[in-house]
Amino acid sequence: MEIVGRLTADAVTRIVQGDKKVVVFSLAVNDSFRSGEERREVTKFFECSYWRNEGIAEYLKKGGLVQIYGRVGVNAYIGRDGEAKGVLTFHVSEIKLFGGVCLYLYLNSG
């Protein structure tokens, strides 16, 4: 799957399972549609993880526009209020960064 959106904060590199590094970031994706005569806009948020190369984190800054490829998922949980909640997740396999000049990074090494 492919989505395009803006980073809601700077990416963070975390160490998990002792020595594995993962880059995590949140992406806001805007969608618009018509409901009768009215045009509506909805923003979806994805919690993303990228395991291939932690060097990309320094380029993933708040407000940056990115195109990502990978697998979408959902994590369900019970909130503090006792209500069922869900978080959209995205396991990223490829990242394309956009800026003043289109910068393409396909980081395939780990």
PDB file of C-alpha atoms in Angstrom:
ATOM      1  CA  MET A   1       0.000   0.000   0.000  1.00  0.00           C
ATOM      2  CA  GLU A   2       1.111   3.569  -0.630  1.00  0.00           C
ATOM      3  CA  ILE A   3       0.132   6.724   1.276  1.00  0.00           C
ATOM      4  CA  VAL A   4       1.219  10.367   1.220  1.00  0.00           C
ATOM      5  CA  GLY A   5       1.061  12.610   4.257  1.00  0.00           C
ATOM      6  CA  ARG A   6       2.803  15.032   6.592  1.00  0.00           C
ATOM      7  CA  LEU A   7       4.847  14.181   9.672  1.00  0.00           C
ATOM      8  CA  THR A   8       3.163  15.325  12.893  1.00  0.00           C
ATOM      9  CA  ALA A   9       6.486  15.424  14.812  1.00  0.00           C
ATOM     10  CA  ASP A  10      10.171  14.663  14.280  1.00  0.00           C
ATOM     11  CA  ALA A  11      10.907  10.950  13.905  1.00  0.00           C
ATOM     12  CA  VAL A  12      12.479   9.108  16.842  1.00  0.00           C
ATOM     13  CA  THR A  13      14.837   6.123  16.796  1.00  0.00           C
ATOM     14  CA  ARG A  14      14.097   3.518  19.462  1.00  0.00           C
ATOM     15  CA  ILE A  15      16.079   0.489  20.531  1.00  0.00           C
ATOM     16  CA  VAL A  16      13.964  -2.616  21.014  1.00  0.00           C
ATOM     17  CA  GLN A  17      14.695  -6.237  21.873  1.00  0.00           C
ATOM     18  CA  GLY A  18      18.132  -5.298  23.185  1.00  0.00           C
ATOM     19  CA  ASP A  19      19.880  -4.100  20.029  1.00  0.00           C
ATOM     20  CA  LYS A  20      17.404  -3.641  17.155  1.00  0.00           C
ATOM     21  CA  LYS A  21      16.719  -0.074  16.030  1.00  0.00           C
ATOM     22  CA  VAL A  22      13.397   1.163  14.664  1.00  0.00           C
ATOM     23  CA  VAL A  23      12.472   4.628  13.405  1.00  0.00           C
ATOM     24  CA  VAL A  24       8.987   5.626  14.551  1.00  0.00           C
ATOM     25  CA  PHE A  25       6.909   8.574  13.387  1.00  0.00           C
ATOM     26  CA  SER A  26       3.302   9.688  13.043  1.00  0.00           C
ATOM     27  CA  LEU A  27       1.823  10.627   9.680  1.00  0.00           C
ATOM     28  CA  ALA A  28      -1.310  12.725   9.030  1.00  0.00           C
ATOM     29  CA  VAL A  29      -3.110  11.843   5.791  1.00  0.00           C
ATOM     30  CA  ASN A  30      -5.857  14.122   4.467  1.00  0.00           C
ATOM     31  CA  ASP A  31      -8.783  12.719   2.500  1.00  0.00           C
ATOM     32  CA  SER A  32     -11.708  14.568   0.953  1.00  0.00           C
ATOM     33  CA  PHE A  33     -15.039  13.323  -0.332  1.00  0.00           C
ATOM     34  CA  ARG A  34     -18.524  14.558  -1.196  1.00  0.00           C
ATOM     35  CA  SER A  35     -21.534  13.921   0.987  1.00  0.00           C
ATOM     36  CA  GLY A  36     -24.397  15.074  -1.200  1.00  0.00           C
ATOM     37  CA  GLU A  37     -23.618  18.687  -2.097  1.00  0.00           C
ATOM     38  CA  GLU A  38     -21.138  19.116   0.733  1.00  0.00           C
ATOM     39  CA  ARG A  39     -17.412  18.473   0.403  1.00  0.00           C
ATOM     40  CA  ARG A  40     -15.890  16.983   3.551  1.00  0.00           C
ATOM     41  CA  GLU A  41     -12.305  16.557   4.649  1.00  0.00           C
ATOM     42  CA  VAL A  42     -11.097  13.911   7.061  1.00  0.00           C
ATOM     43  CA  THR A  43      -7.607  13.447   8.485  1.00  0.00           C
ATOM     44  CA  LYS A  44      -6.373   9.964   9.368  1.00  0.00           C
ATOM     45  CA  PHE A  45      -3.302   9.396  11.542  1.00  0.00           C
ATOM     46  CA  PHE A  46      -0.881   6.478  11.141  1.00  0.00           C
ATOM     47  CA  GLU A  47       1.748   5.362  13.666  1.00  0.00           C
ATOM     48  CA  CYS A  48       4.617   4.279  11.406  1.00  0.00           C
ATOM     49  CA  SER A  49       7.649   2.052  11.956  1.00  0.00           C
ATOM     50  CA  TYR A  50      10.692   1.700   9.688  1.00  0.00           C
ATOM     51  CA  TRP A  51      13.239  -1.022  10.492  1.00  0.00           C
ATOM     52  CA  ARG A  52      15.637  -0.920   7.533  1.00  0.00           C
ATOM     53  CA  ASN A  53      17.986   1.987   8.284  1.00  0.00           C
ATOM     54  CA  GLU A  54      17.871   4.352  11.251  1.00  0.00           C
ATOM     55  CA  GLY A  55      19.831   7.015   9.313  1.00  0.00           C
ATOM     56  CA  ILE A  56      16.592   8.205   7.718  1.00  0.00           C
ATOM     57  CA  ALA A  57      15.392   9.625  11.064  1.00  0.00           C
ATOM     58  CA  GLU A  58      17.419  12.837  10.695  1.00  0.00           C
ATOM     59  CA  TYR A  59      15.475  13.670   7.501  1.00  0.00           C
ATOM     60  CA  LEU A  60      11.999  12.988   8.923  1.00  0.00           C
ATOM     61  CA  LYS A  61      11.075  16.339  10.465  1.00  0.00           C
ATOM     62  CA  LYS A  62       7.730  17.722  11.636  1.00  0.00           C
ATOM     63  CA  GLY A  63       5.651  19.036   8.724  1.00  0.00           C
ATOM     64  CA  GLY A  64       7.690  17.183   6.101  1.00  0.00           C
ATOM     65  CA  LEU A  65       5.797  15.630   3.196  1.00  0.00           C
ATOM     66  CA  VAL A  66       6.520  11.937   2.609  1.00  0.00           C
ATOM     67  CA  GLN A  67       5.237   9.080   0.511  1.00  0.00           C
ATOM     68  CA  ILE A  68       5.519   5.684   2.171  1.00  0.00           C
ATOM     69  CA  TYR A  69       5.004   2.133   0.990  1.00  0.00           C
ATOM     70  CA  GLY A  70       4.279  -0.863   3.186  1.00  0.00           C
ATOM     71  CA  ARG A  71       1.592  -2.672   5.198  1.00  0.00           C
ATOM     72  CA  VAL A  72      -1.259  -1.082   7.096  1.00  0.00           C
ATOM     73  CA  GLY A  73      -2.551  -2.564  10.349  1.00  0.00           C
ATOM     74  CA  VAL A  74      -4.517  -1.688  13.459  1.00  0.00           C
ATOM     75  CA  ASN A  75      -3.764  -2.027  17.161  1.00  0.00           C
ATOM     76  CA  ALA A  76      -6.855  -2.332  19.337  1.00  0.00           C
ATOM     77  CA  TYR A  77      -6.846  -1.562  23.053  1.00  0.00           C
ATOM     78  CA  ILE A  78      -9.062  -0.520  25.949  1.00  0.00           C
ATOM     79  CA  GLY A  79      -8.523   3.124  26.933  1.00  0.00           C
ATOM     80  CA  ARG A  80      -8.391   4.529  30.456  1.00  0.00           C
ATOM     81  CA  ASP A  81     -12.057   5.409  30.080  1.00  0.00           C
ATOM     82  CA  GLY A  82     -12.886   1.722  29.531  1.00  0.00           C
ATOM     83  CA  GLU A  83     -13.794   2.255  25.864  1.00  0.00           C
ATOM     84  CA  ALA A  84     -12.389   0.190  22.997  1.00  0.00           C
ATOM     85  CA  LYS A  85      -9.991   2.194  20.832  1.00  0.00           C
ATOM     86  CA  GLY A  86      -7.821   1.579  17.802  1.00  0.00           C
ATOM     87  CA  VAL A  87      -4.653   2.994  16.274  1.00  0.00           C
ATOM     88  CA  LEU A  88      -3.819   2.712  12.574  1.00  0.00           C
ATOM     89  CA  THR A  89      -0.274   1.432  12.094  1.00  0.00           C
ATOM     90  CA  PHE A  90       1.963   1.302   9.045  1.00  0.00           C
ATOM     91  CA  HIS A  91       4.966  -1.026   8.679  1.00  0.00           C
ATOM     92  CA  VAL A  92       7.080   0.990   6.218  1.00  0.00           C
ATOM     93  CA  SER A  93       9.243  -0.721   3.594  1.00  0.00           C
ATOM     94  CA  GLU A  94      10.122   2.329   1.473  1.00  0.00           C
ATOM     95  CA  ILE A  95      10.148   6.108   2.049  1.00  0.00           C
ATOM     96  CA  LYS A  96      10.124   8.933  -0.483  1.00  0.00           C
ATOM     97  CA  LEU A  97      10.843  12.433   0.858  1.00  0.00           C
ATOM     98  CA  PHE A  98       9.626  15.627  -0.798  1.00  0.00           C
ATOM     99  CA  GLY A  99      11.147  19.057  -0.300  1.00  0.00           C
ATOM    100  CA  GLY A 100      12.380  22.015  -2.350  1.00  0.00           C
ATOM    101  CA  VAL A 101      13.948  19.415  -4.591  1.00  0.00           C
ATOM    102  CA  CYS A 102      12.347  15.984  -4.692  1.00  0.00           C
ATOM    103  CA  LEU A 103      14.701  13.760  -2.710  1.00  0.00           C
ATOM    104  CA  TYR A 104      14.248  10.015  -3.136  1.00  0.00           C
ATOM    105  CA  LEU A 105      15.606   7.674  -0.531  1.00  0.00           C
ATOM    106  CA  TYR A 106      15.132   3.968  -0.928  1.00  0.00           C
ATOM    107  CA  LEU A 107      17.018   2.607   2.028  1.00  0.00           C
ATOM    108  CA  ASN A 108      17.163  -1.120   1.592  1.00  0.00           C
ATOM    109  CA  SER A 109      20.083  -1.886   3.883  1.00  0.00           C
ATOM    110  CA  GLY A 110      19.773  -2.628   7.569  1.00  0.00           C
TER     111      GLY A 110
END
